[in-house]
Short mmCIF file of C-alpha atoms in Angstrom, two decimals:
data_model
loop_
_atom_site.label_atom_id
_atom_site.label_comp_id
_atom_site.label_asym_id
_atom_site.label_seq_id
_atom_site.Cartn_x
_atom_site.Cartn_y
_atom_site.Cartn_z
CA MET N 1 0.00 0.00 0.00
CA ASN N 2 3.08 2.29 0.13
CA GLY N 3 2.33 3.74 -3.30
CA LYS N 4 2.53 0.35 -5.10
CA PHE N 5 -1.21 -0.01 -5.54
CA ASP N 6 -1.14 -2.36 -8.56
CA LEU N 7 0.97 -4.85 -6.59
CA ALA N 8 -1.34 -4.46 -3.59
CA LEU N 9 -4.41 -5.27 -5.74
CA GLN N 10 -2.67 -8.30 -7.23
CA ASN N 11 -1.69 -9.69 -3.82
CA TYR N 12 -5.10 -9.05 -2.23
CA LYS N 13 -6.88 -10.82 -5.11
CA GLN N 14 -4.56 -13.83 -4.76
CA ALA N 15 -5.22 -13.85 -1.02
CA GLU N 16 -8.98 -13.73 -1.64
CA LYS N 17 -8.76 -16.83 -3.88
CA MET N 18 -6.76 -18.65 -1.20
CA TYR N 19 -9.26 -17.82 1.57
CA VAL N 20 -12.19 -18.80 -0.67
CA PHE N 21 -10.49 -22.17 -1.21
CA LEU N 22 -9.99 -22.52 2.55
CA GLU N 23 -13.60 -21.35 3.18
CA ASP N 24 -12.20 -18.79 5.67
CA GLU N 25 -15.13 -16.36 5.62
CA LYS N 26 -13.70 -13.83 8.09
CA ASN N 27 -10.46 -13.37 6.16
CA ILE N 28 -12.40 -13.14 2.88
CA PHE N 29 -14.25 -10.16 4.38
CA LYS N 30 -10.97 -8.61 5.57
CA VAL N 31 -9.46 -8.88 2.09
CA LYS N 32 -12.55 -7.33 0.47
CA SER N 33 -12.34 -4.46 2.96
CA GLU N 34 -8.69 -3.87 2.06
CA LEU N 35 -9.54 -4.02 -1.67
CA SER N 36 -12.05 -1.20 -1.22
CA ALA N 37 -9.32 0.74 0.65
CA VAL N 38 -6.88 0.31 -2.29
CA TYR N 39 -9.45 1.55 -4.82
CA TYR N 40 -10.15 4.48 -2.47
CA SER N 41 -6.41 5.28 -2.36
CA VAL N 42 -6.21 5.46 -6.18
CA SER N 43 -9.36 7.66 -6.27
CA ASP N 44 -11.52 4.99 -7.96
CA TYR N 45 -14.35 5.89 -5.58
CA ASN N 46 -17.13 4.21 -7.58
CA LYS N 47 -15.34 0.83 -7.52
CA ALA N 48 -14.52 1.29 -3.81
CA LEU N 49 -18.19 2.10 -3.09
CA GLU N 50 -19.39 -0.90 -5.09
CA ILE N 51 -17.24 -3.32 -3.04
CA SER N 52 -18.11 -1.62 0.25
CA SER N 53 -21.87 -1.62 -0.47
CA GLU N 54 -21.81 -5.39 -1.12
CA LEU N 55 -19.59 -6.07 1.90
CA ILE N 56 -21.56 -4.25 4.63
CA PRO N 57 -24.73 -6.46 4.49
CA GLU N 58 -22.45 -9.55 4.49
CA LEU N 59 -20.64 -8.28 7.60
CA ARG N 60 -23.96 -7.58 9.35
CA ALA N 61 -25.07 -11.16 8.69
CA PHE N 62 -21.66 -12.50 9.77
CA GLY N 63 -21.91 -10.60 13.09
CA ASP N 64 -18.34 -9.27 13.43
CA GLU N 65 -18.96 -5.87 15.06
CA LYS N 66 -15.38 -4.63 14.67
CA LEU N 67 -15.09 -5.41 10.94
CA LEU N 68 -18.56 -3.95 10.29
CA ASN N 69 -17.79 -0.60 11.95
CA ILE N 70 -14.37 -0.26 10.32
CA GLN N 71 -16.04 -0.79 6.94
CA LEU N 72 -18.80 1.72 7.79
CA LEU N 73 -16.04 4.24 8.55
CA ARG N 74 -14.32 3.48 5.25
CA GLN N 75 -17.57 3.74 3.30
CA ALA N 76 -18.24 7.11 4.93
CA ASN N 77 -14.83 8.31 3.67
CA ILE N 78 -15.72 7.12 0.15
CA LEU N 79 -19.09 8.91 0.25
CA PHE N 80 -17.35 12.08 1.44
CA ASN N 81 -15.09 12.05 -1.62
CA LEU N 82 -18.18 11.52 -3.82
CA ALA N 83 -19.67 14.66 -2.23
CA ASP N 84 -22.55 12.66 -0.70
CA TYR N 85 -22.06 14.42 2.64
CA ASP N 86 -25.45 13.57 4.19
CA CYS N 87 -24.97 9.82 3.69
CA ALA N 88 -21.37 10.10 4.88
CA ILE N 89 -22.59 11.76 8.11
CA ASP N 90 -25.12 8.94 8.66
CA ASN N 91 -22.39 6.33 8.32
CA TYR N 92 -19.95 8.16 10.62
CA LYS N 93 -22.65 8.47 13.28
CA LYS N 94 -23.49 4.74 13.03
CA THR N 95 -19.92 3.90 14.08
CA LEU N 96 -19.93 6.06 17.24
CA THR N 97 -21.77 3.51 19.43
CA TYR N 98 -19.13 0.87 18.79
CA PHE N 99 -16.15 3.25 18.90
CA ASN N 100 -17.30 4.49 22.33
CA LYS N 101 -16.19 1.12 23.68
CA ASP N 102 -12.64 1.29 25.04
CA ILE N 103 -11.29 -1.56 22.90
CA GLY N 104 -8.04 -1.45 20.89
CA ASN N 105 -7.78 1.86 19.03
CA ASN N 106 -11.55 2.48 19.17
CA ILE N 107 -11.22 5.80 21.01
CA GLN N 108 -8.94 7.20 18.31
CA ASN N 109 -11.40 6.02 15.62
CA LYS N 110 -14.21 7.72 17.54
CA TYR N 111 -12.46 11.11 17.42
CA VAL N 112 -11.56 10.58 13.74
CA ALA N 113 -15.26 9.95 13.00
CA LEU N 114 -16.25 13.11 14.93
CA MET N 115 -13.66 15.15 13.00
CA ASN N 116 -14.92 13.80 9.68
CA ILE N 117 -18.53 14.60 10.62
CA GLY N 118 -17.33 18.16 11.26
CA GLU N 119 -15.69 18.23 7.82
CA CYS N 120 -18.94 17.05 6.16
CA TYR N 121 -20.92 19.79 7.91
CA SER N 122 -18.22 22.27 6.84
CA GLN N 123 -18.75 21.29 3.19
CA LEU N 124 -22.50 21.81 3.74
CA ASN N 125 -21.83 25.26 5.30
CA ASN N 126 -23.48 24.07 8.50
CA LYS N 127 -22.38 25.70 11.79
CA LYS N 128 -22.58 22.30 13.53
CA SER N 129 -19.16 21.77 12.00
CA LEU N 130 -17.31 23.64 14.78
CA ASP N 131 -19.01 21.63 17.56
CA TYR N 132 -17.75 18.37 16.10
CA PHE N 133 -14.28 19.80 15.38
CA ASN N 134 -13.94 20.96 18.99
CA GLN N 135 -15.11 17.59 20.37
CA SER N 136 -12.56 15.73 18.26
CA LEU N 137 -9.78 18.25 19.03
CA LYS N 138 -10.21 17.77 22.80
CA GLY N 139 -10.28 14.01 22.24
CA PHE N 140 -7.02 13.93 20.26
CA GLN N 141 -5.35 16.10 22.90
CA SER N 142 -6.54 13.73 25.66
CA ILE N 143 -4.87 10.71 23.97
CA SER N 144 -1.79 12.71 22.80
CA ASP N 145 -2.46 12.06 19.10
CA GLN N 146 -0.50 15.00 17.69
CA ARG N 147 -0.93 14.09 14.03
CA ASN N 148 -4.73 14.04 14.15
CA GLU N 149 -4.81 16.98 16.57
CA ASN N 150 -3.00 19.15 14.01
CA LEU N 151 -5.07 17.74 11.17
CA CYS N 152 -8.17 18.86 13.11
CA LEU N 153 -6.60 22.31 13.69
CA SER N 154 -6.05 22.66 9.92
CA ARG N 155 -9.69 21.80 9.23
CA ILE N 156 -10.88 24.40 11.74
CA GLY N 157 -8.60 26.93 10.03
CA LYS N 158 -10.02 26.02 6.59
CA TYR N 159 -13.56 26.36 7.98
CA TYR N 160 -12.87 29.91 9.20
CA PHE N 161 -11.04 30.75 5.94
CA LYS N 162 -14.04 29.63 3.87
CA ASP N 163 -16.29 31.65 6.20
CA GLN N 164 -14.05 34.72 5.50
CA LYS N 165 -13.02 34.96 9.17
CA TYR N 166 -9.35 35.29 8.30
CA ASN N 167 -8.09 36.49 11.69
CA ASP N 168 -9.85 33.57 13.39
CA ALA N 169 -8.38 31.13 10.86
CA LEU N 170 -4.77 32.35 11.24
CA PRO N 171 -3.65 30.69 14.52
CA PHE N 172 -5.13 27.32 13.52
CA LEU N 173 -3.50 27.32 10.09
CA LYS N 174 -0.14 28.49 11.48
CA LYS N 175 0.06 25.89 14.26
CA SER N 176 -1.02 22.98 12.03
CA PHE N 177 1.37 24.00 9.23
CA ASP N 178 4.35 24.37 11.59
CA TYR N 179 3.71 20.84 12.87
CA PHE N 180 3.29 19.15 9.48
CA TYR N 181 6.19 20.99 7.85
CA ALA N 182 8.51 19.88 10.67
CA SER N 183 7.21 16.30 11.03
CA LEU N 184 5.32 15.25 7.88
CA PRO N 185 6.20 17.75 5.11
CA HIS N 186 4.65 15.59 2.37
CA LEU N 187 1.22 16.17 4.01
CA SER N 188 1.62 19.94 4.36
CA ILE N 189 1.25 21.32 0.82
CA GLU N 190 -2.51 22.07 0.95
CA ILE N 191 -2.27 23.69 4.41
CA TYR N 192 0.71 25.72 3.17
CA ALA N 193 -1.30 27.10 0.22
CA ILE N 194 -4.37 27.94 2.33
CA TYR N 195 -2.16 29.52 5.02
CA ILE N 196 -0.58 31.84 2.43
CA ARG N 197 -3.97 32.74 0.91
CA ASN N 198 -5.24 33.59 4.40
CA LEU N 199 -2.20 35.85 5.01
CA LEU N 200 -2.90 37.60 1.70
CA LYS N 201 -6.43 38.40 2.85
CA ILE N 202 -5.11 40.24 5.95
CA ASN N 203 -2.13 41.80 4.13
CA GLN N 204 0.59 40.13 6.21
CA TYR N 205 3.26 40.27 3.49
CA ALA N 206 6.24 39.97 5.84
CA GLU N 207 4.98 36.59 7.05
CA ILE N 208 4.33 35.54 3.43
CA GLN N 209 7.91 36.45 2.46
CA GLN N 210 9.21 34.15 5.22
CA LEU N 211 7.01 31.27 4.04
CA LEU N 212 8.24 31.72 0.47
CA THR N 213 11.81 30.98 1.60
CA LEU N 214 10.85 27.47 2.79
CA ASP N 215 11.87 24.39 0.84
CA THR N 216 8.71 23.15 -0.93
CA GLU N 217 10.36 20.19 -2.66
CA ASN N 218 9.53 17.77 0.18
CA MET N 219 6.01 19.19 0.39
CA LEU N 220 5.41 18.54 -3.30
CA SER N 221 7.12 15.13 -3.37
CA GLU N 222 3.94 13.08 -2.84
CA ALA N 223 1.31 15.68 -3.79
CA ASN N 224 -1.41 14.59 -6.20
CA LEU N 225 -2.28 16.50 -9.36
CA GLN N 226 -5.05 18.57 -7.79
CA GLU N 227 -2.85 19.58 -4.84
CA LYS N 228 -0.10 20.70 -7.24
CA VAL N 229 -2.61 22.76 -9.24
CA PHE N 230 -3.87 24.45 -6.05
CA TYR N 231 -0.28 25.17 -4.92
CA TYR N 232 0.80 26.79 -8.21
CA GLU N 233 -2.47 28.75 -8.48
CA THR N 234 -1.65 30.13 -5.02
CA MET N 235 1.93 30.96 -6.05
CA ALA N 236 0.73 32.78 -9.18
CA LEU N 237 -1.68 34.81 -7.04
CA VAL N 238 1.00 35.65 -4.44
CA TYR N 239 3.66 36.74 -6.94
CA GLU N 240 1.10 38.84 -8.79
CA LYS N 241 0.39 40.67 -5.51
CA LEU N 242 4.14 41.03 -4.87
CA ASN N 243 4.72 42.31 -8.42
CA ASN N 244 7.33 39.60 -9.00
CA VAL N 245 6.70 39.06 -12.71
CA ALA N 246 9.41 36.41 -13.21
CA LYS N 247 8.19 34.17 -10.39
CA GLU N 248 4.56 34.70 -11.43
CA TYR N 249 5.47 33.65 -14.97
CA ASP N 250 7.21 30.49 -13.67
CA ALA N 251 4.13 29.58 -11.62
CA LEU N 252 1.86 30.12 -14.62
CA LYS N 253 4.11 27.96 -16.83
CA ASN N 254 3.91 25.14 -14.26
CA LEU N 255 0.13 25.58 -14.13
CA GLN N 256 -0.05 25.38 -17.90
CA LYS N 257 1.74 22.02 -17.83
CA LEU N 258 -0.50 20.70 -15.06
CA TYR N 259 -3.66 21.83 -16.87
CA ALA N 260 -2.38 20.13 -20.01
CA GLU N 261 -1.72 16.93 -18.05
CA ARG N 262 -5.22 17.06 -16.58
CA GLU N 263 -6.85 17.57 -19.94
CA LYS N 264 -4.32 15.76 -22.17
CA LYS N 265 -7.03 13.64 -23.81
CA ASN N 266 -9.01 16.71 -24.83
CA THR N 267 -6.56 18.33 -27.24
CA PHE N 268 -7.84 20.62 -29.98
CA GLU N 269 -6.39 18.32 -32.68
CA GLU N 270 -8.31 15.30 -31.39
CA LEU N 271 -11.55 17.27 -31.29
CA GLN N 272 -10.91 18.44 -34.86
CA LYS N 273 -10.55 14.80 -35.96
CA GLN N 274 -13.82 13.98 -34.22
CA LEU N 275 -15.52 16.89 -35.98
CA ASN N 276 -14.28 15.61 -39.35
CA GLN N 277 -15.62 12.14 -38.55
CA PHE N 278 -19.00 13.62 -37.62
CA ASN N 279 -19.16 15.43 -41.00
CA ILE N 280 -18.40 12.20 -42.85
CA LYS N 281 -21.07 10.31 -40.89
CA GLU N 282 -23.59 13.03 -41.67
CA GLU N 283 -22.94 12.73 -45.43
CA ILE N 284 -23.26 8.94 -45.25
CA SER N 285 -26.57 9.28 -43.43
CA LYS N 286 -27.87 11.71 -46.08
CA ASN N 287 -26.96 9.30 -48.90
CA LYS N 288 -28.56 6.36 -47.11
CA ASN N 289 -31.71 8.40 -46.58
CA LEU N 290 -31.95 9.19 -50.33
CA GLU N 291 -31.37 5.53 -51.23
CA LEU N 292 -34.12 4.51 -48.82
CA LYS N 293 -36.59 6.94 -50.41
CA VAL N 294 -35.87 5.57 -53.93
CA PHE N 295 -36.23 2.00 -52.66
CA ASN N 296 -39.56 2.84 -51.02
CA LEU N 297 -40.92 4.33 -54.27
CA LYS N 298 -39.92 1.21 -56.24
CA LEU N 299 -41.48 -1.01 -53.60
CA GLN N 300 -44.75 0.95 -53.66
CA ASN N 301 -44.98 0.59 -57.47
CA GLY N 302 -44.27 -3.14 -57.18
CA ILE N 303 -46.96 -3.60 -54.54
CA ILE N 304 -49.52 -1.74 -56.68
CA LEU N 305 -48.65 -3.90 -59.71
CA ILE N 306 -48.89 -7.09 -57.69
CA SER N 307 -52.22 -5.99 -56.20
CA VAL N 308 -53.64 -5.32 -59.68
CA LEU N 309 -52.47 -8.70 -60.92
CA PHE N 310 -53.98 -10.49 -57.93
CA THR N 311 -57.26 -8.66 -58.49
CA ILE N 312 -57.38 -9.70 -62.18
CA VAL N 313 -56.60 -13.31 -61.28
CA GLY N 314 -59.24 -13.29 -58.55
CA VAL N 315 -61.94 -11.92 -60.85
CA TYR N 316 -61.01 -14.40 -63.57
CA TYR N 317 -61.29 -17.36 -61.23
CA PHE N 318 -64.52 -16.03 -59.70
CA VAL N 319 -66.26 -15.70 -63.11
CA ASP N 320 -64.79 -18.73 -64.86
CA LYS N 321 -64.62 -21.14 -61.93
CA TYR N 322 -67.62 -20.07 -59.90
CA LYS N 323 -68.88 -23.60 -59.40
CA LYS N 324 -65.53 -24.92 -58.26
CA LYS N 325 -65.86 -23.75 -54.68
CA ASN N 326 -62.92 -25.68 -53.29
CA LYS N 327 -60.47 -24.25 -55.79
CA ILE N 328 -61.72 -20.71 -55.16
CA GLN N 329 -61.19 -21.22 -51.41
CA GLU N 330 -57.69 -22.53 -52.10
CA LEU N 331 -56.93 -19.47 -54.21
CA SER N 332 -58.27 -17.19 -51.48
CA LEU N 333 -55.98 -18.82 -48.95
CA LYS N 334 -52.99 -18.33 -51.24
CA GLN N 335 -53.95 -14.71 -51.74
CA LEU N 336 -54.15 -14.15 -47.97
CA GLU N 337 -50.74 -15.77 -47.53
CA GLN N 338 -49.24 -13.46 -50.18
CA GLU N 339 -50.80 -10.44 -48.49
CA LYS N 340 -49.34 -11.56 -45.15
CA LYS N 341 -45.88 -11.75 -46.71
CA LEU N 342 -46.33 -8.29 -48.19
CA HIS N 343 -47.32 -6.94 -44.77
CA GLU N 344 -44.25 -8.57 -43.21
CA LYS N 345 -42.00 -7.00 -45.84
CA SER N 346 -43.68 -3.66 -45.30
CA ALA N 347 -43.10 -3.96 -41.52
CA LYS N 348 -39.42 -4.76 -42.09
CA LEU N 349 -39.06 -1.77 -44.37
CA SER N 350 -40.69 0.45 -41.73
CA ALA N 351 -38.23 -0.84 -39.13
CA ILE N 352 -35.30 -0.09 -41.44
CA GLN N 353 -36.66 3.38 -42.09
CA LEU N 354 -36.98 4.02 -38.32
CA GLN N 355 -33.40 2.84 -37.84
CA PHE N 356 -32.08 5.25 -40.46
CA GLU N 357 -34.12 8.08 -38.97
CA ALA N 358 -32.56 7.35 -35.58
CA GLU N 359 -29.08 7.44 -37.15
CA ILE N 360 -29.88 10.80 -38.73
CA ILE N 361 -31.00 12.18 -35.34
CA LYS N 362 -27.75 10.92 -33.77
CA ALA N 363 -25.73 12.58 -36.52
CA LYS N 364 -27.58 15.86 -35.93
CA GLU N 365 -26.95 15.53 -32.18
CA ARG N 366 -23.21 15.08 -32.76
CA GLU N 367 -23.21 18.00 -35.18
CA LEU N 368 -24.90 20.15 -32.51
CA THR N 369 -22.49 19.21 -29.72
CA ALA N 370 -19.44 19.26 -31.97
CA LEU N 371 -20.10 22.91 -32.84
CA GLN N 372 -20.36 23.87 -29.16
CA LEU N 373 -17.23 21.87 -28.30
CA LYS N 374 -15.34 23.53 -31.10
CA ILE N 375 -16.35 26.96 -29.79
CA PHE N 376 -15.07 26.14 -26.30
CA GLN N 377 -11.87 24.55 -27.62
CA ILE N 378 -11.18 27.70 -29.64
CA LYS N 379 -11.65 29.63 -26.40
CA GLU N 380 -9.16 27.38 -24.57
CA LYS N 381 -6.63 27.65 -27.38
CA VAL N 382 -6.90 31.46 -27.44
CA ILE N 383 -6.52 31.68 -23.67
CA GLY N 384 -3.65 29.18 -23.73
CA PHE N 385 -1.89 31.27 -26.34
CA LEU N 386 -2.35 34.44 -24.26
CA GLU N 387 -1.08 32.68 -21.16
CA THR N 388 2.18 31.77 -22.95
CA ASN N 389 2.59 35.56 -23.40
CA GLU N 390 4.46 35.15 -26.67
CA LEU N 391 3.21 38.62 -27.64
CA ASN N 392 4.94 40.11 -24.55
CA ILE N 393 1.74 41.72 -23.34
CA GLU N 394 1.90 43.30 -19.88
CA SER N 395 0.77 40.75 -17.25
CA LYS N 396 -2.22 42.74 -15.97
CA SER N 397 -3.38 43.56 -19.51
CA ALA N 398 -3.13 39.89 -20.50
CA SER N 399 -5.12 38.91 -17.41
CA LYS N 400 -7.86 41.43 -18.22
CA LEU N 401 -7.95 40.23 -21.81
CA ILE N 402 -8.34 36.60 -20.69
CA LYS N 403 -11.18 37.56 -18.35
CA ASN N 404 -12.97 39.41 -21.18
CA ILE N 405 -12.61 36.36 -23.42
CA ASP N 406 -13.97 34.15 -20.63
CA ARG N 407 -17.01 36.43 -20.19
CA PHE N 408 -17.64 36.54 -23.94
CA PHE N 409 -17.57 32.75 -24.37
CA ASP N 410 -19.55 32.11 -21.18
CA ASN N 411 -22.47 34.18 -22.56
CA GLU N 412 -25.70 32.26 -21.99
CA ASP N 413 -26.74 32.80 -25.65
CA TYR N 414 -24.63 29.77 -26.65
CA TRP N 415 -26.49 27.54 -24.22
CA LYS N 416 -29.93 28.94 -25.18
CA GLU N 417 -29.26 28.26 -28.86
CA PHE N 418 -27.99 24.79 -27.94
CA GLN N 419 -31.23 24.06 -26.01
CA LEU N 420 -33.48 25.31 -28.83
CA LYS N 421 -31.80 22.98 -31.33
CA PHE N 422 -32.07 20.08 -28.89
CA ILE N 423 -35.82 20.71 -28.32
CA ASN N 424 -36.37 20.69 -32.11
CA MET N 425 -34.85 17.19 -32.23
CA HIS N 426 -36.48 15.88 -29.01
CA PRO N 427 -39.60 18.01 -28.39
CA ASN N 428 -41.02 15.80 -25.61
CA PHE N 429 -37.82 14.90 -23.73
CA ILE N 430 -37.81 17.70 -21.10
CA SER N 431 -41.57 17.52 -20.37
CA GLU N 432 -41.41 13.72 -19.96
CA ILE N 433 -38.44 13.97 -17.56
CA ASN N 434 -40.28 16.66 -15.54
CA LYS N 435 -43.34 14.36 -15.22
CA ARG N 436 -41.31 11.31 -14.15
CA TYR N 437 -38.89 13.15 -11.84
CA PRO N 438 -40.60 16.34 -10.54
CA LYS N 439 -37.88 16.96 -7.93
CA LEU N 440 -35.20 17.61 -10.56
CA THR N 441 -34.00 21.20 -10.94
CA LYS N 442 -33.49 23.00 -14.24
CA LYS N 443 -29.71 22.50 -13.90
CA ASP N 444 -30.30 18.78 -13.34
CA ILE N 445 -32.35 18.55 -16.55
CA ASP N 446 -29.74 20.57 -18.48
CA PHE N 447 -27.16 18.01 -17.35
CA LEU N 448 -29.43 15.12 -18.44
CA VAL N 449 -29.69 16.73 -21.89
CA LEU N 450 -25.91 16.36 -22.28
CA ILE N 451 -26.06 12.70 -21.16
CA LYS N 452 -28.95 12.11 -23.62
CA LEU N 453 -26.62 13.31 -26.40
CA ASN N 454 -24.16 10.52 -25.48
CA LEU N 455 -21.40 12.96 -24.58
CA SER N 456 -18.37 11.68 -22.72
CA ASN N 457 -17.58 13.02 -19.23
CA LYS N 458 -14.73 15.12 -20.64
CA GLU N 459 -16.97 16.61 -23.35
CA ILE N 460 -19.57 17.51 -20.71
CA ALA N 461 -16.86 19.09 -18.55
CA THR N 462 -15.72 21.19 -21.53
CA LEU N 463 -19.25 22.32 -22.45
CA ILE N 464 -20.32 23.47 -18.98
CA ASN N 465 -16.86 24.60 -17.85
CA ILE N 466 -16.39 22.33 -14.82
CA SER N 467 -13.79 19.72 -13.89
CA TYR N 468 -13.86 16.10 -15.02
CA GLU N 469 -14.19 14.99 -11.37
CA SER N 470 -17.19 17.27 -10.85
CA VAL N 471 -18.96 15.62 -13.83
CA ILE N 472 -18.47 12.16 -12.27
CA SER N 473 -19.81 13.40 -8.91
CA LYS N 474 -22.77 15.11 -10.61
CA ARG N 475 -23.70 11.89 -12.47
CA TYR N 476 -23.57 9.97 -9.19
CA LEU N 477 -25.74 12.52 -7.33
CA LEU N 478 -28.26 12.63 -10.19
CA ARG N 479 -28.55 8.83 -10.19
CA LYS N 480 -29.20 8.88 -6.47
CA LYS N 481 -31.80 11.65 -6.83
CA MET N 482 -33.59 9.67 -9.56
CA GLY N 483 -33.32 6.33 -7.74
CA ILE N 484 -31.12 4.82 -10.46
CA ASN N 485 -28.35 2.35 -9.61
CA SER N 486 -25.91 2.57 -12.54
CA ASP N 487 -24.79 4.71 -15.49
CA SER N 488 -26.07 2.09 -17.97
CA GLU N 489 -29.53 2.21 -16.35
CA LEU N 490 -29.48 6.04 -16.48
CA VAL N 491 -28.66 5.99 -20.23
CA SER N 492 -31.47 3.43 -20.77
CA VAL N 493 -33.99 5.66 -18.93
CA LEU N 494 -33.04 8.68 -21.07
CA SER N 495 -33.13 6.85 -24.41
#
């Protein structure tokens, strides 16, 4: 688990097979619990939640109170990272009865659960947050757990910072940062960035200058991508305030690389290739549609000719063979059989026509979304070019220009036009969704429109200008709100 997560998964899966062979149910549950922890560590929260959700009922039936409550705590951590704070709070609170028992490291787990409840309430902007933080802080101090004590101090500082109480936040952020920088520098990068931002808000530039002299290499050594982005965004902001153009430029260059890494699969060239493919598909659909119309006309003429011939034959047999009742009945049966075959062929042709019409609608949908994506990719390319500052524009002027471009492209007219075109293609979609799920907001339905168009998570993130992770969380929350268990079921409901 020390960073070698692939090896950990491999070993746990081998262990699970061994315990299944030995029919050692308790150790099977332990391995499953650790598997969910590995997926949690690599940020695959959906897989971690899937394993945990299956494991908890099994542990309840098995009756091992310790394993059950440890897994409830782990599932609460997963739900927190999926932004399902209410469910996370419920799970944390369920563990408190067991963790109140003075067994093993239960007391420490109890205070960790209280601290995490406080963090959930903080994310919900609920003032209950401070009550839980203070309970856990006193608890950690009583058992001399310095690491968690300072982690709790940092969370109190972040709560006050978010609440714009910068003077209240300062002592908490300072004390927690001093501890982590001295003892666990690889865990201090986020606190460092928030601490500096807090000092900026109260204009304590002398203290900021001292912090800027610290060695950040150890702090960044094990930071994840999002933590690095937050750090360099903070550095760019600080050096802009300090009028240090060279350092600001370095921070922005690092940010540019990190943004590119985060969005490396969404390059302008790849989108252009996709746009070309969409144009080709549209032309193919048009040609197929014309061929289908010609085929239908030929078929109609053939059916008319056959009907006339059958009528002539029927009249001839009726007049000439009137007395031969059995033969007339036989002919009638044959005629009915031929008509049945014609109806079957007609039904098949109708099905083919419906299929082609569906393909045409899909092509129009891709054309609609491709245009919007192209607009936003042009925006990103323009902004990226300005950020490289190859034109040697003054920093503040470039920043203003970027903001103006952002405002221009974020104009709601693009989205309104997008919605009008969508409604023309699917006139009943929004009203049907409103009837089936009346609790959905307008923003929820706008998001479902993008899923209906079969857009990838990255395409959705580009269109509505949010992060890839936020799209995943939004899909999860929407499924929960609609009572839907999986992405495949959600797509089926919208189709």
